[in-house]
PDB file of C-alpha atoms in Angstrom:
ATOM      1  CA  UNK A   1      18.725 -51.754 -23.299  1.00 89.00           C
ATOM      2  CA  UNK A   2      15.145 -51.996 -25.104  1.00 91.00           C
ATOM      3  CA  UNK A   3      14.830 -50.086 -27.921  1.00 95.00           C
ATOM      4  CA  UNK A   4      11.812 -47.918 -28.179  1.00 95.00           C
ATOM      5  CA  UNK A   5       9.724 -49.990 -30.436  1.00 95.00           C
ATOM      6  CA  UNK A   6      10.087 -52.677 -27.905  1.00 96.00           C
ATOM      7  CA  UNK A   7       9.357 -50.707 -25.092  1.00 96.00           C
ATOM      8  CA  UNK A   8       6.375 -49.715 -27.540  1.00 96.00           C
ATOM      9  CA  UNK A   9       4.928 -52.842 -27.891  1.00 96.00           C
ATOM     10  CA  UNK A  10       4.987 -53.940 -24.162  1.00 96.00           C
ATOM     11  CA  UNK A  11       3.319 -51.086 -23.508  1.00 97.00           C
ATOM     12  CA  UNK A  12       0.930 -52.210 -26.258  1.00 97.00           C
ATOM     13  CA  UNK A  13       0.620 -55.815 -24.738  1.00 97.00           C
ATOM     14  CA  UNK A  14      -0.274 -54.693 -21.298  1.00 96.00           C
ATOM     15  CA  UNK A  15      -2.908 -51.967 -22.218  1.00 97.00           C
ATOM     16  CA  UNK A  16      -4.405 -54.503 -24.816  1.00 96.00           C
ATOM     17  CA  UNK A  17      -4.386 -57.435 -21.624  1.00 96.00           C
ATOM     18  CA  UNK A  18      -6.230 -54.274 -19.277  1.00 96.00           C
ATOM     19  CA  UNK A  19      -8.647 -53.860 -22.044  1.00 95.00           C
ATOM     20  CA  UNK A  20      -9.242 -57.152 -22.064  1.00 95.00           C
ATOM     21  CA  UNK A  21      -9.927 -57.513 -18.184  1.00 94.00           C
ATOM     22  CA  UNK A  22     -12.247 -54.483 -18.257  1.00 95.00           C
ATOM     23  CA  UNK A  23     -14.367 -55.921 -21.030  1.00 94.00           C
ATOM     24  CA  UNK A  24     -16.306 -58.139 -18.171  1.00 95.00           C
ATOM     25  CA  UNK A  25     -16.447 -55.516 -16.085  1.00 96.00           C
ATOM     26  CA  UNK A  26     -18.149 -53.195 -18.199  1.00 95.00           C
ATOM     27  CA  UNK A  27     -20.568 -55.873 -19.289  1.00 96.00           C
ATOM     28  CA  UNK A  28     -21.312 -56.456 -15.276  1.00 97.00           C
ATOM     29  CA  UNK A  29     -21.833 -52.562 -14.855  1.00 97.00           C
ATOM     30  CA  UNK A  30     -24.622 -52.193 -17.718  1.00 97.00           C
ATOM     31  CA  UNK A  31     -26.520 -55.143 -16.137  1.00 97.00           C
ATOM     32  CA  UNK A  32     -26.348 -53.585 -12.867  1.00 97.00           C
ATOM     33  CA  UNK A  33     -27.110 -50.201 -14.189  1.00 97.00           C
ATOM     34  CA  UNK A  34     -30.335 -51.804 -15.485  1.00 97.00           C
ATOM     35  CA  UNK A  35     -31.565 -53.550 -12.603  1.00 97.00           C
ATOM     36  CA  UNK A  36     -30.943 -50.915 -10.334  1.00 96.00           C
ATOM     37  CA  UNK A  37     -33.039 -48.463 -13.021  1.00 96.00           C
ATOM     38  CA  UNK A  38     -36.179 -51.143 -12.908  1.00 96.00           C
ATOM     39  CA  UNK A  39     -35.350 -51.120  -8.792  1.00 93.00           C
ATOM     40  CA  UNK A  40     -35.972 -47.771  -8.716  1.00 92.00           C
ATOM     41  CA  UNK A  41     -39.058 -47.737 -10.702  1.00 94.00           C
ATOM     42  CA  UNK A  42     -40.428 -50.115  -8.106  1.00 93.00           C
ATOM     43  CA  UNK A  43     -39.958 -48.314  -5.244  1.00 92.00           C
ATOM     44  CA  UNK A  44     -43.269 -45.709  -5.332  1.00 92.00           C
ATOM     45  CA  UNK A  45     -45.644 -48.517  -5.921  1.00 94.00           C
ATOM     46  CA  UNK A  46     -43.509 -50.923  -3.222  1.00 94.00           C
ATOM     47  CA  UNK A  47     -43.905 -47.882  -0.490  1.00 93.00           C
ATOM     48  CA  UNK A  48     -47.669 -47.669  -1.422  1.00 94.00           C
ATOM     49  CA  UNK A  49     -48.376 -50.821  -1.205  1.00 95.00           C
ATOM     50  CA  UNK A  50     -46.188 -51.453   2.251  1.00 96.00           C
ATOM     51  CA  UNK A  51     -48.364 -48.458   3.392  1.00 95.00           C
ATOM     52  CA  UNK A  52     -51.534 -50.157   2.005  1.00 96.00           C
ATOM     53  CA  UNK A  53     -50.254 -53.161   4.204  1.00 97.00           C
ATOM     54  CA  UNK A  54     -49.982 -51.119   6.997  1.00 96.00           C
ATOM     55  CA  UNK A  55     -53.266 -49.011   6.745  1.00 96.00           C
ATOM     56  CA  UNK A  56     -55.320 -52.460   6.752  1.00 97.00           C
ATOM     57  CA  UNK A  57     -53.886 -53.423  10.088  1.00 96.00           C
ATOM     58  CA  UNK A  58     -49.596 -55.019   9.767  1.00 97.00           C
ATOM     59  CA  UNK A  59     -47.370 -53.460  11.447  1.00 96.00           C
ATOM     60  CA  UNK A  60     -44.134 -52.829  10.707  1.00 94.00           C
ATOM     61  CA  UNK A  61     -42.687 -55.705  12.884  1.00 96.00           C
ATOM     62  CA  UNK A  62     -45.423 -58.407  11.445  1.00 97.00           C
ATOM     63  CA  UNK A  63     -44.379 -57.250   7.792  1.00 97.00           C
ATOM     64  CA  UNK A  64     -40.585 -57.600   8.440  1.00 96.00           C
ATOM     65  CA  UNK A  65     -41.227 -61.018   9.612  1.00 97.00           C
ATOM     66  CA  UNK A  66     -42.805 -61.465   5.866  1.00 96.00           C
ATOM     67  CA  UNK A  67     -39.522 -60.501   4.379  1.00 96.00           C
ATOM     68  CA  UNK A  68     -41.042 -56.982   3.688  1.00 95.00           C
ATOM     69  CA  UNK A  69     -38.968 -54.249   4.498  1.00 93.00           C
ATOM     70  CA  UNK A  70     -39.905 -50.576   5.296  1.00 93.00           C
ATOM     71  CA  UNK A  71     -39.827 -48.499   2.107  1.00 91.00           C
ATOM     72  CA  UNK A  72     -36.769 -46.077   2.121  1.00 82.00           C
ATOM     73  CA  UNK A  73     -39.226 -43.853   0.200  1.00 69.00           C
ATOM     74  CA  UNK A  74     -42.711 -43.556   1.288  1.00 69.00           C
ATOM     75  CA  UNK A  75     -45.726 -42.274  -0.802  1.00 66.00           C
ATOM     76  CA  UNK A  76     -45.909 -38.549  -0.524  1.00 67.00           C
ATOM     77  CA  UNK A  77     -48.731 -37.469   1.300  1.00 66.00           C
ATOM     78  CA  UNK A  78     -50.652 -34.455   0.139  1.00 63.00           C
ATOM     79  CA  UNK A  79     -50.337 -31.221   1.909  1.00 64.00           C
ATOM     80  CA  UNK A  80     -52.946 -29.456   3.192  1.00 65.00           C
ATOM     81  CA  UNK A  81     -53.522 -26.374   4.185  1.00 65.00           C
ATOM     82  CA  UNK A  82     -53.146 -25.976   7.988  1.00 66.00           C
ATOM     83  CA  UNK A  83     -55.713 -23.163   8.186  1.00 63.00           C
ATOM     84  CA  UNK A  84     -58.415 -21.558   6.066  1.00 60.00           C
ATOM     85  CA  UNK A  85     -57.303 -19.716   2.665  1.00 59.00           C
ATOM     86  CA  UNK A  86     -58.575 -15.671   3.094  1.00 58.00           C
ATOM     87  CA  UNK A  87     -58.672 -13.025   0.204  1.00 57.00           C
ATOM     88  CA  UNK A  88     -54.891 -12.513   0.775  1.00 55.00           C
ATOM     89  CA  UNK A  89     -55.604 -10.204   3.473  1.00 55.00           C
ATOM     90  CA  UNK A  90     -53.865 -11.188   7.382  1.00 52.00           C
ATOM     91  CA  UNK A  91     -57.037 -11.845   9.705  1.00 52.00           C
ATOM     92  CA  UNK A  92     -55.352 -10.047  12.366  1.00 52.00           C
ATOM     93  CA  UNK A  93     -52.679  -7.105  12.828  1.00 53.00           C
ATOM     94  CA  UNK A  94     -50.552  -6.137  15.318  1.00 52.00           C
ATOM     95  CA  UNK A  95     -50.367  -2.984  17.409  1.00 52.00           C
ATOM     96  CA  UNK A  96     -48.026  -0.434  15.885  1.00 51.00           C
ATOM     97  CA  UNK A  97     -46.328  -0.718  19.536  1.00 52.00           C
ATOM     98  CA  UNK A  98     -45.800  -4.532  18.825  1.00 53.00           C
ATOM     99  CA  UNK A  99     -44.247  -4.193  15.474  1.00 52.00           C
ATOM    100  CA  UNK A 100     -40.237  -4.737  15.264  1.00 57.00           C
ATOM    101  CA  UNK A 101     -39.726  -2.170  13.035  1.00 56.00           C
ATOM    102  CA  UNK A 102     -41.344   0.422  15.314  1.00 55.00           C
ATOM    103  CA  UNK A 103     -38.044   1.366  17.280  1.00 58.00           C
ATOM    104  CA  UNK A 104     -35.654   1.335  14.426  1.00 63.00           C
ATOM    105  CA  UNK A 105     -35.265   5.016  13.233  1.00 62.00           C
ATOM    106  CA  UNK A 106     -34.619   5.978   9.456  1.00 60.00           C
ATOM    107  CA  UNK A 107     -31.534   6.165   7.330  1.00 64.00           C
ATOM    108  CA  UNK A 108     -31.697   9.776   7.840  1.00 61.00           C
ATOM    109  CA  UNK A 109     -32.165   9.614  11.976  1.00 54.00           C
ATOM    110  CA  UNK A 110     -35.283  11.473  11.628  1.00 55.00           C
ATOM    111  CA  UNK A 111     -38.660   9.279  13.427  1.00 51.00           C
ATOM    112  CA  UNK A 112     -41.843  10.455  14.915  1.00 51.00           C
ATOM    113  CA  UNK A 113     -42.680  10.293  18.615  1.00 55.00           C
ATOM    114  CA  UNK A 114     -44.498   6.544  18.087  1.00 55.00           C
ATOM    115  CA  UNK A 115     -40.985   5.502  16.775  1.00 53.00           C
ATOM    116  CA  UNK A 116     -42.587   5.762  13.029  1.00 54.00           C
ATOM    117  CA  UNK A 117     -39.801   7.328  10.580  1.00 53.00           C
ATOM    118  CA  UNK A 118     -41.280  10.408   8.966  1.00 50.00           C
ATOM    119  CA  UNK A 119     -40.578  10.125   5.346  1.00 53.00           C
ATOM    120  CA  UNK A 120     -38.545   8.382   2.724  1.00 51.00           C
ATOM    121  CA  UNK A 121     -34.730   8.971   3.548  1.00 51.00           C
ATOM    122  CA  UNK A 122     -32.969  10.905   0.735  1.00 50.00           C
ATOM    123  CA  UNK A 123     -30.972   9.489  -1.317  1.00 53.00           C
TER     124      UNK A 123
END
């Protein structure tokens, strides 16, 4: 049987040959986090120019016969607003008939005829 400073030092000897075959590795995985950072800094001025591409008259079918692929992210386009900005203030209101909240009664039970609770419920 091994005695413990033997079973040591195998244990030594493999870690030391693992270290070893993970020193490539680690090399490989700094390149590759590199080149995917500078990939990624290319992608917003790839998708504007693909759109570019496309605005003068490609289409997407003519460009991937180029070689250029559609951008997984495309330029953002600006919002806009999809109607006119007021004071704050809604252009129109609803009936007091039409509103939801008309035919739910208070906390307390207590509503008006119209359906329109009466006062603040106590607490």
């Amino acid at each position: 049987m091994p005695s413990a400073d033997e079973i040591l030092q195998k244990m030594k000897e493999v870690q030391e040959r693992r270290m070893a075959a993970a020193g490539p590795l680690v090399d490989v995985l700094a390149k590759r986090s590199t080149l995917l950072d500078q990939l990624a800094e290319l992608d917003e001025p790839y998708g504007k120019a693909y759109v570019d591409a496309e605005t003068a008259g490609w289409t997407a079918e003519e460009l991937a016969r180029l070689g250029a692929d559609e951008p997984v992210k495309r330029p953002r386009k600006r919002s806009r607003p999809t109607g006119r900005k007021t004071d704050g203030k809604a252009s129109g209101t609803a009936p007091a008939a039409a509103s939801p909240a008309s035919g739910i009664p208070s906390q307390d039970g207590a509503s008006s005829p119209g359906g329109v609770t009466s006062g603040a419920a106590s607490g």
